[in-house]
Amino acid sequence: MTNVPAKRNTRQKDAVRHALSEATGFVSAQQLHLVLRNHGSTIGLATVYRALADLAEAGEADSLQGASGESLYRACTTDHHHHLICRVCGLTLEIEAHRVETWADEVAAAHGFSSPSHTIDIFGVCAACRS
Amino acid sequence: MTNVPAKRNTRQKDAVRHALSEATGFVSAQQLHLVLRNHGSTIGLATVYRALADLAEAGEADSLQGASGESLYRACTTDHHHHLICRVCGLTLEIEAHRVETWADEVAAAHGFSSPSHTIDIFGVCAACRS
DNA sequence: ACTGTTATTGACAACGATTATCAATAGCGT
DNA sequence: ACGCTATTGATAATCGTTGTCAATAACAGT
């Protein structure tokens, strides 16, 4: 049997979870670390990275690659969805994409690919930033 | 007038262009640098990065973020398209996605977003790697 | 073809984001 | 409360990438 070490619930993982849910739009691990420190926490940077990786794996957070290559995270409802992101202010809307989900799976299947996954994100400039 | 310095054609930029066109699927700047050195070139790593950035900007190369966050490049025809990529062997197929292009633009417009762009990539395990 | 200007090169240092290390701490089952 | 061990936090190390700068080589003008 594959003996995976049991996960423990810690204050700092909760703190990250909470800080992430407070944040608007996507945040980097470093930003989150800074926020936590400013709120009086003594949490370490490495811990924030580990907590975010865990949350993402557990499906509690969405992750995507920012423009300059860093990983950005966002609290997330457990169902699958994609994002419409403002290039200027970072405003993020969750969009639902049945049509595209099935399209992606069809394309994969048509070419003999199995266990398909995909990355789909739409960027633009929101109405507010337009003016 | 915005006086942008003129670009020059150099052997090393051609070498990168050529090496990129020889490569199958996506390659990183470092891989390309290694290939060029193995072929006897004395090209510098920084030059490969610069050449790839230029090619990508000129529309001669596609770039996308690899699983571990690095930038990957691929020679590319000038028309817009997306990719179906094997997670195991890196086999890459260009796919055409009219349906999704228009969908993405519609979604952006519906939410008041202008100048829409998008990143759409499908990953899976190809038939060959399946066995 | 010769020359001068200056974009480009290549070796290396510097940088930012992330991950590994490791002793100290603190969850959780008993 | 006790003991085992997953987790923490400070720091060093790593990785991909970009900046620096003297030396080189493209191109325009002659």
mmCIF file of C-alpha atoms (C1' of nucleotides) in Angstrom:
data_model
loop_
_atom_site.group_PDB
_atom_site.id
_atom_site.type_symbol
_atom_site.label_atom_id
_atom_site.label_comp_id
_atom_site.label_asym_id
_atom_site.label_seq_id
_atom_site.Cartn_x
_atom_site.Cartn_y
_atom_site.Cartn_z
ATOM 1 C CA MET A 1 0.000 0.000 0.000
ATOM 2 C CA THR A 2 1.175 3.475 -0.804
ATOM 3 C CA ASN A 3 1.667 5.007 2.622
ATOM 4 C CA VAL A 4 1.020 8.692 2.136
ATOM 5 C CA PRO A 5 1.790 10.650 5.303
ATOM 6 C CA ALA A 6 -1.348 12.094 6.885
ATOM 7 C CA LYS A 7 -2.061 15.829 6.516
ATOM 8 C CA ARG A 8 -2.447 17.930 9.635
ATOM 9 C CA ASN A 9 -4.555 21.007 10.175
ATOM 10 C CA THR A 10 -2.399 23.897 11.271
ATOM 11 C CA ARG A 11 -3.047 27.520 12.136
ATOM 12 C CA GLN A 12 -0.842 28.699 9.315
ATOM 13 C CA LYS A 13 -2.600 26.665 6.660
ATOM 14 C CA ASP A 14 -5.887 28.116 7.888
ATOM 15 C CA ALA A 15 -4.346 31.579 7.834
ATOM 16 C CA VAL A 16 -3.347 31.139 4.198
ATOM 17 C CA ARG A 17 -6.770 29.788 3.332
ATOM 18 C CA HIS A 18 -8.385 32.777 4.991
ATOM 19 C CA ALA A 19 -6.056 35.375 3.484
ATOM 20 C CA LEU A 20 -6.652 33.864 0.073
ATOM 21 C CA SER A 21 -10.426 34.055 0.463
ATOM 22 C CA GLU A 22 -10.135 37.728 1.468
ATOM 23 C CA ALA A 23 -8.067 38.601 -1.570
ATOM 24 C CA THR A 24 -9.731 39.919 -4.698
ATOM 25 C CA GLY A 25 -8.542 38.388 -7.938
ATOM 26 C CA PHE A 26 -5.306 36.471 -8.228
ATOM 27 C CA VAL A 27 -2.432 36.877 -5.782
ATOM 28 C CA SER A 28 1.104 35.572 -5.742
ATOM 29 C CA ALA A 29 2.572 33.595 -2.876
ATOM 30 C CA GLN A 30 4.828 36.511 -2.025
ATOM 31 C CA GLN A 31 1.977 39.004 -1.901
ATOM 32 C CA LEU A 32 0.061 36.695 0.385
ATOM 33 C CA HIS A 33 3.091 36.282 2.603
ATOM 34 C CA LEU A 34 3.439 40.039 2.886
ATOM 35 C CA VAL A 35 -0.225 40.480 3.764
ATOM 36 C CA LEU A 36 -0.002 37.836 6.462
ATOM 37 C CA ARG A 37 3.094 39.419 7.977
ATOM 38 C CA ASN A 38 1.445 42.839 7.956
ATOM 39 C CA HIS A 39 -1.434 41.309 9.871
ATOM 40 C CA GLY A 40 0.977 40.236 12.582
ATOM 41 C CA SER A 41 1.557 36.646 11.546
ATOM 42 C CA THR A 42 5.051 35.202 11.791
ATOM 43 C CA ILE A 43 4.394 32.694 9.027
ATOM 44 C CA GLY A 44 7.357 31.818 6.819
ATOM 45 C CA LEU A 45 7.504 32.334 3.070
ATOM 46 C CA ALA A 46 8.213 28.693 2.394
ATOM 47 C CA THR A 47 5.145 27.744 4.392
ATOM 48 C CA VAL A 48 2.958 29.982 2.271
ATOM 49 C CA TYR A 49 4.288 28.268 -0.851
ATOM 50 C CA ARG A 50 3.633 24.852 0.646
ATOM 51 C CA ALA A 51 0.149 25.768 1.822
ATOM 52 C CA LEU A 52 -0.803 27.161 -1.584
ATOM 53 C CA ALA A 53 0.487 24.076 -3.353
ATOM 54 C CA ASP A 54 -1.579 21.920 -1.003
ATOM 55 C CA LEU A 55 -4.697 24.016 -1.492
ATOM 56 C CA ALA A 56 -4.311 23.903 -5.257
ATOM 57 C CA GLU A 57 -3.883 20.140 -5.173
ATOM 58 C CA ALA A 58 -6.900 19.766 -2.930
ATOM 59 C CA GLY A 59 -8.990 21.796 -5.371
ATOM 60 C CA GLU A 60 -9.548 24.620 -2.896
ATOM 61 C CA ALA A 61 -7.573 27.062 -4.987
ATOM 62 C CA ASP A 62 -7.095 27.879 -8.648
ATOM 63 C CA SER A 63 -3.632 28.507 -9.952
ATOM 64 C CA LEU A 64 -2.462 30.146 -13.144
ATOM 65 C CA GLN A 65 0.747 31.570 -14.557
ATOM 66 C CA GLY A 66 1.008 35.351 -14.383
ATOM 67 C CA ALA A 67 2.375 37.452 -17.228
ATOM 68 C CA SER A 68 5.908 37.444 -15.820
ATOM 69 C CA GLY A 69 5.940 33.721 -15.181
ATOM 70 C CA GLU A 70 5.064 33.558 -11.489
ATOM 71 C CA SER A 71 2.303 31.380 -10.080
ATOM 72 C CA LEU A 72 -0.862 33.169 -9.048
ATOM 73 C CA TYR A 73 -3.569 31.717 -6.827
ATOM 74 C CA ARG A 74 -7.191 32.376 -6.125
ATOM 75 C CA ALA A 75 -9.759 30.871 -3.780
ATOM 76 C CA CYS A 76 -12.073 28.771 -5.840
ATOM 77 C CA THR A 77 -15.301 26.903 -5.703
ATOM 78 C CA THR A 78 -14.726 23.249 -6.306
ATOM 79 C CA ASP A 79 -16.322 23.026 -9.740
ATOM 80 C CA HIS A 80 -14.302 23.424 -12.904
ATOM 81 C CA HIS A 81 -14.300 26.826 -14.551
ATOM 82 C CA HIS A 82 -12.126 29.357 -16.341
ATOM 83 C CA HIS A 83 -11.282 33.026 -16.027
ATOM 84 C CA LEU A 84 -11.752 36.329 -17.792
ATOM 85 C CA ILE A 85 -9.040 38.648 -16.535
ATOM 86 C CA CYS A 86 -8.515 42.375 -16.974
ATOM 87 C CA ARG A 87 -4.978 43.086 -18.143
ATOM 88 C CA VAL A 88 -5.002 46.486 -16.451
ATOM 89 C CA CYS A 89 -6.615 46.176 -13.019
ATOM 90 C CA GLY A 90 -6.582 42.414 -12.556
ATOM 91 C CA LEU A 91 -10.352 42.127 -12.178
ATOM 92 C CA THR A 92 -11.228 38.475 -12.555
ATOM 93 C CA LEU A 93 -14.527 36.913 -13.533
ATOM 94 C CA GLU A 94 -15.222 33.216 -13.383
ATOM 95 C CA ILE A 95 -16.701 32.023 -16.624
ATOM 96 C CA GLU A 96 -18.410 28.799 -17.357
ATOM 97 C CA ALA A 97 -17.538 27.023 -20.544
ATOM 98 C CA HIS A 98 -19.459 23.857 -21.255
ATOM 99 C CA ARG A 99 -19.114 24.377 -24.981
ATOM 100 C CA VAL A 100 -15.365 24.638 -24.730
ATOM 101 C CA GLU A 101 -14.934 21.827 -22.242
ATOM 102 C CA THR A 102 -16.579 19.380 -24.576
ATOM 103 C CA TRP A 103 -14.763 20.858 -27.573
ATOM 104 C CA ALA A 104 -11.418 20.320 -25.860
ATOM 105 C CA ASP A 105 -12.264 16.741 -24.976
ATOM 106 C CA GLU A 106 -13.474 16.060 -28.517
ATOM 107 C CA VAL A 107 -10.314 17.450 -30.070
ATOM 108 C CA ALA A 108 -8.159 15.352 -27.767
ATOM 109 C CA ALA A 109 -10.152 12.215 -28.469
ATOM 110 C CA ALA A 110 -10.151 12.850 -32.220
ATOM 111 C CA HIS A 111 -6.357 12.755 -32.182
ATOM 112 C CA GLY A 112 -6.127 9.705 -29.958
ATOM 113 C CA PHE A 113 -5.163 11.605 -26.814
ATOM 114 C CA SER A 114 -6.359 10.301 -23.468
ATOM 115 C CA SER A 115 -6.806 11.917 -20.035
ATOM 116 C CA PRO A 116 -7.266 15.348 -21.562
ATOM 117 C CA SER A 117 -6.852 18.548 -19.596
ATOM 118 C CA HIS A 118 -6.595 22.118 -20.746
ATOM 119 C CA THR A 119 -5.681 25.663 -19.866
ATOM 120 C CA ILE A 120 -8.103 28.293 -21.098
ATOM 121 C CA ASP A 121 -7.967 31.904 -20.021
ATOM 122 C CA ILE A 122 -9.296 35.031 -21.654
ATOM 123 C CA PHE A 123 -7.624 38.394 -21.189
ATOM 124 C CA GLY A 124 -8.918 41.825 -22.056
ATOM 125 C CA VAL A 125 -9.456 45.319 -20.774
ATOM 126 C CA CYS A 126 -12.536 45.736 -18.599
ATOM 127 C CA ALA A 127 -15.088 48.501 -19.046
ATOM 128 C CA ALA A 128 -13.849 50.453 -16.026
ATOM 129 C CA CYS A 129 -10.250 50.500 -17.252
ATOM 130 C CA ARG A 130 -11.406 51.424 -20.721
ATOM 131 C CA SER A 131 -12.211 55.024 -19.852
ATOM 132 C CA MET B 1 9.210 60.266 -33.955
ATOM 133 C CA THR B 2 9.904 57.154 -31.957
ATOM 134 C CA ASN B 3 13.378 56.249 -33.065
ATOM 135 C CA VAL B 4 13.543 52.485 -32.666
ATOM 136 C CA PRO B 5 17.059 51.169 -33.369
ATOM 137 C CA ALA B 6 17.201 49.136 -36.567
ATOM 138 C CA LYS B 7 17.422 45.345 -36.353
ATOM 139 C CA ARG B 8 20.344 43.599 -38.006
ATOM 140 C CA ASN B 9 20.492 40.164 -39.531
ATOM 141 C CA THR B 10 23.125 38.059 -37.842
ATOM 142 C CA ARG B 11 24.414 34.529 -38.240
ATOM 143 C CA GLN B 12 23.378 33.635 -34.719
ATOM 144 C CA LYS B 13 19.817 34.811 -35.140
ATOM 145 C CA ASP B 14 19.603 32.713 -38.298
ATOM 146 C CA ALA B 15 21.104 29.782 -36.416
ATOM 147 C CA VAL B 16 18.414 30.035 -33.758
ATOM 148 C CA ARG B 17 15.722 30.325 -36.400
ATOM 149 C CA HIS B 18 17.046 27.239 -38.134
ATOM 150 C CA ALA B 19 17.502 25.192 -34.975
ATOM 151 C CA LEU B 20 13.991 26.067 -33.946
ATOM 152 C CA SER B 21 12.558 24.936 -37.264
ATOM 153 C CA GLU B 22 14.412 21.628 -36.959
ATOM 154 C CA ALA B 23 13.072 20.950 -33.491
ATOM 155 C CA THR B 24 9.943 18.882 -33.047
ATOM 156 C CA GLY B 25 7.426 20.279 -30.628
ATOM 157 C CA PHE B 26 8.236 22.920 -28.069
ATOM 158 C CA VAL B 27 11.770 23.579 -26.860
ATOM 159 C CA SER B 28 13.182 25.741 -24.134
ATOM 160 C CA ALA B 29 15.846 28.367 -24.706
ATOM 161 C CA GLN B 30 18.336 26.264 -22.769
ATOM 162 C CA GLN B 31 17.650 23.150 -24.821
ATOM 163 C CA LEU B 32 18.113 25.133 -27.994
ATOM 164 C CA HIS B 33 21.352 26.592 -26.686
ATOM 165 C CA LEU B 34 22.631 23.107 -25.919
ATOM 166 C CA VAL B 35 21.718 21.831 -29.379
ATOM 167 C CA LEU B 36 23.497 24.742 -31.038
ATOM 168 C CA ARG B 37 26.639 24.229 -28.961
ATOM 169 C CA ASN B 38 26.625 20.520 -29.764
ATOM 170 C CA HIS B 39 26.515 21.450 -33.437
ATOM 171 C CA GLY B 40 29.695 23.431 -33.002
ATOM 172 C CA SER B 41 28.259 26.896 -32.552
ATOM 173 C CA THR B 42 29.786 29.207 -29.967
ATOM 174 C CA ILE B 43 26.566 31.115 -29.492
ATOM 175 C CA GLY B 44 25.894 32.475 -26.017
ATOM 176 C CA LEU B 45 22.934 31.559 -23.881
ATOM 177 C CA ALA B 46 21.809 35.175 -23.525
ATOM 178 C CA THR B 47 21.815 35.508 -27.297
ATOM 179 C CA VAL B 48 19.489 32.540 -27.641
ATOM 180 C CA TYR B 49 17.096 34.141 -25.184
ATOM 181 C CA ARG B 50 17.237 37.432 -27.062
ATOM 182 C CA ALA B 51 16.780 35.811 -30.455
ATOM 183 C CA LEU B 52 13.794 33.798 -29.267
ATOM 184 C CA ALA B 53 12.173 36.885 -27.770
ATOM 185 C CA ASP B 54 12.671 38.691 -31.087
ATOM 186 C CA LEU B 55 11.249 35.800 -33.098
ATOM 187 C CA ALA B 56 8.239 35.563 -30.828
ATOM 188 C CA GLU B 57 7.613 39.285 -31.133
ATOM 189 C CA ALA B 58 7.982 39.118 -34.899
ATOM 190 C CA GLY B 59 5.388 36.355 -35.047
ATOM 191 C CA GLU B 60 7.875 33.788 -36.317
ATOM 192 C CA ALA B 61 7.632 31.708 -33.168
ATOM 193 C CA ASP B 62 4.957 30.602 -30.755
ATOM 194 C CA SER B 63 5.673 30.777 -27.063
ATOM 195 C CA LEU B 64 3.920 29.130 -24.179
ATOM 196 C CA GLN B 65 4.559 28.438 -20.514
ATOM 197 C CA GLY B 66 5.721 24.903 -19.782
ATOM 198 C CA ALA B 67 4.446 22.874 -16.835
ATOM 199 C CA SER B 68 7.305 24.001 -14.586
ATOM 200 C CA GLY B 69 6.953 27.646 -15.504
ATOM 201 C CA GLU B 70 9.655 28.042 -18.153
ATOM 202 C CA SER B 71 9.060 29.583 -21.559
ATOM 203 C CA LEU B 72 8.860 27.160 -24.460
ATOM 204 C CA TYR B 73 9.122 28.099 -28.116
ATOM 205 C CA ARG B 74 8.150 26.584 -31.417
ATOM 206 C CA ALA B 75 8.506 27.634 -35.031
ATOM 207 C CA CYS B 76 5.139 28.750 -36.217
ATOM 208 C CA THR B 77 3.188 29.655 -39.267
ATOM 209 C CA THR B 78 1.932 33.185 -39.011
ATOM 210 C CA ASP B 79 -1.759 32.384 -38.600
ATOM 211 C CA HIS B 80 -3.341 32.068 -35.199
ATOM 212 C CA HIS B 81 -3.760 28.589 -33.788
ATOM 213 C CA HIS B 82 -3.539 26.514 -30.623
ATOM 214 C CA HIS B 83 -1.860 23.328 -29.504
ATOM 215 C CA LEU B 84 -2.593 19.788 -28.428
ATOM 216 C CA ILE B 85 0.389 18.560 -26.465
ATOM 217 C CA CYS B 86 1.344 15.119 -25.180
ATOM 218 C CA ARG B 87 2.274 15.297 -21.505
ATOM 219 C CA VAL B 88 4.633 12.341 -21.851
ATOM 220 C CA CYS B 89 6.611 12.703 -25.089
ATOM 221 C CA GLY B 90 5.934 16.332 -25.918
ATOM 222 C CA LEU B 91 4.383 15.579 -29.307
ATOM 223 C CA THR B 92 2.619 18.723 -30.420
ATOM 224 C CA LEU B 93 -0.212 19.112 -32.897
ATOM 225 C CA GLU B 94 -1.471 22.424 -34.160
ATOM 226 C CA ILE B 95 -5.211 22.632 -33.845
ATOM 227 C CA GLU B 96 -7.550 25.071 -35.387
ATOM 228 C CA ALA B 97 -10.262 26.494 -33.256
ATOM 229 C CA HIS B 98 -12.681 28.809 -34.989
ATOM 230 C CA ARG B 99 -15.468 27.808 -32.631
ATOM 231 C CA VAL B 100 -13.412 28.681 -29.597
ATOM 232 C CA GLU B 101 -11.933 31.855 -31.011
ATOM 233 C CA THR B 102 -15.354 33.330 -31.537
ATOM 234 C CA TRP B 103 -16.562 31.991 -28.204
ATOM 235 C CA ALA B 104 -13.699 33.718 -26.403
ATOM 236 C CA ASP B 105 -14.406 37.006 -28.147
ATOM 237 C CA GLU B 106 -18.109 36.713 -27.377
ATOM 238 C CA VAL B 107 -17.497 36.057 -23.705
ATOM 239 C CA ALA B 108 -15.155 39.033 -23.468
ATOM 240 C CA ALA B 109 -17.609 41.316 -25.256
ATOM 241 C CA ALA B 110 -20.535 40.110 -23.148
ATOM 242 C CA HIS B 111 -18.721 41.265 -20.035
ATOM 243 C CA GLY B 112 -17.633 44.581 -21.507
ATOM 244 C CA PHE B 113 -14.023 43.587 -22.063
ATOM 245 C CA SER B 114 -12.182 45.015 -25.068
ATOM 246 C CA SER B 115 -9.086 43.933 -27.008
ATOM 247 C CA PRO B 116 -9.568 40.298 -26.047
ATOM 248 C CA SER B 117 -6.820 37.717 -26.253
ATOM 249 C CA HIS B 118 -6.639 34.224 -24.859
ATOM 250 C CA THR B 119 -4.461 31.279 -24.023
ATOM 251 C CA ILE B 120 -5.905 27.906 -24.965
ATOM 252 C CA ASP B 121 -3.911 24.704 -24.825
ATOM 253 C CA ILE B 122 -5.012 21.108 -24.536
ATOM 254 C CA PHE B 123 -2.851 18.503 -22.854
ATOM 255 C CA GLY B 124 -3.209 14.738 -22.884
ATOM 256 C CA VAL B 125 -1.416 11.475 -23.428
ATOM 257 C CA CYS B 126 -0.965 10.535 -27.063
ATOM 258 C CA ALA B 127 -1.775 7.117 -28.486
ATOM 259 C CA ALA B 128 1.885 6.121 -28.752
ATOM 260 C CA CYS B 129 2.607 6.924 -25.116
ATOM 261 C CA ARG B 130 -0.563 5.208 -24.035
ATOM 262 C CA SER B 131 0.781 1.701 -24.567
ATOM 263 C "C1'" DA C 1 36.426 47.714 -50.878
ATOM 264 C "C1'" DC C 2 37.416 50.922 -46.733
ATOM 265 C "C1'" DT C 3 35.635 53.167 -42.750
ATOM 266 C "C1'" DG C 4 32.918 54.734 -38.996
ATOM 267 C "C1'" DT C 5 28.846 54.162 -36.417
ATOM 268 C "C1'" DT C 6 26.347 51.410 -33.456
ATOM 269 C "C1'" DA C 7 23.375 47.141 -32.946
ATOM 270 C "C1'" DT C 8 24.676 42.805 -31.454
ATOM 271 C "C1'" DT C 9 27.358 39.368 -29.242
ATOM 272 C "C1'" DG C 10 29.070 36.365 -25.385
ATOM 273 C "C1'" DA C 11 30.892 35.637 -20.723
ATOM 274 C "C1'" DC C 12 29.518 36.473 -16.440
ATOM 275 C "C1'" DA C 13 27.144 38.686 -12.643
ATOM 276 C "C1'" DA C 14 22.803 39.744 -10.771
ATOM 277 C "C1'" DC C 15 18.050 38.994 -10.092
ATOM 278 C "C1'" DG C 16 13.431 37.083 -8.726
ATOM 279 C "C1'" DA C 17 10.653 33.165 -7.926
ATOM 280 C "C1'" DT C 18 10.626 28.806 -6.058
ATOM 281 C "C1'" DT C 19 12.422 24.660 -3.629
ATOM 282 C "C1'" DA C 20 15.566 22.005 -0.475
ATOM 283 C "C1'" DT C 21 17.685 21.662 4.116
ATOM 284 C "C1'" DC C 22 17.296 20.926 8.883
ATOM 285 C "C1'" DA C 23 16.788 21.746 13.734
ATOM 286 C "C1'" DA C 24 12.874 23.143 16.479
ATOM 287 C "C1'" DT C 25 7.946 23.050 17.087
ATOM 288 C "C1'" DA C 26 3.361 21.452 17.524
ATOM 289 C "C1'" DG C 27 -0.774 18.091 15.817
ATOM 290 C "C1'" DC C 28 -2.992 14.142 16.801
ATOM 291 C "C1'" DG C 29 -3.678 9.254 18.211
ATOM 292 C "C1'" DT C 30 -2.861 6.674 22.309
ATOM 293 C "C1'" DA D 1 0.070 13.934 29.360
ATOM 294 C "C1'" DC D 2 3.256 11.293 26.063
ATOM 295 C "C1'" DG D 3 5.460 10.194 22.007
ATOM 296 C "C1'" DC D 4 5.782 10.033 17.212
ATOM 297 C "C1'" DT D 5 6.325 12.549 13.222
ATOM 298 C "C1'" DA D 6 4.258 16.009 9.994
ATOM 299 C "C1'" DT D 7 4.934 20.716 9.821
ATOM 300 C "C1'" DT D 8 7.136 24.988 10.550
ATOM 301 C "C1'" DG D 9 10.395 28.950 9.674
ATOM 302 C "C1'" DA D 10 15.056 30.794 8.707
ATOM 303 C "C1'" DT D 11 18.301 30.293 5.460
ATOM 304 C "C1'" DA D 12 20.872 28.455 1.664
ATOM 305 C "C1'" DA D 13 20.616 26.627 -2.718
ATOM 306 C "C1'" DT D 14 18.607 26.151 -7.303
ATOM 307 C "C1'" DC D 15 16.529 27.348 -11.626
ATOM 308 C "C1'" DG D 16 15.260 30.205 -15.455
ATOM 309 C "C1'" DT D 17 15.930 34.559 -17.070
ATOM 310 C "C1'" DT D 18 17.666 39.326 -17.637
ATOM 311 C "C1'" DG D 19 21.265 43.069 -17.023
ATOM 312 C "C1'" DT D 20 26.155 44.638 -17.735
ATOM 313 C "C1'" DC D 21 29.821 45.804 -20.573
ATOM 314 C "C1'" DA D 22 33.881 45.454 -23.422
ATOM 315 C "C1'" DA D 23 34.663 43.383 -27.850
ATOM 316 C "C1'" DT D 24 32.797 42.286 -32.321
ATOM 317 C "C1'" DA D 25 30.596 42.617 -36.681
ATOM 318 C "C1'" DA D 26 26.427 44.620 -39.810
ATOM 319 C "C1'" DC D 27 25.170 48.048 -42.526
ATOM 320 C "C1'" DA D 28 25.334 52.840 -44.764
ATOM 321 C "C1'" DG D 29 28.015 56.093 -46.911
ATOM 322 C "C1'" DT D 30 31.920 57.056 -49.387
#
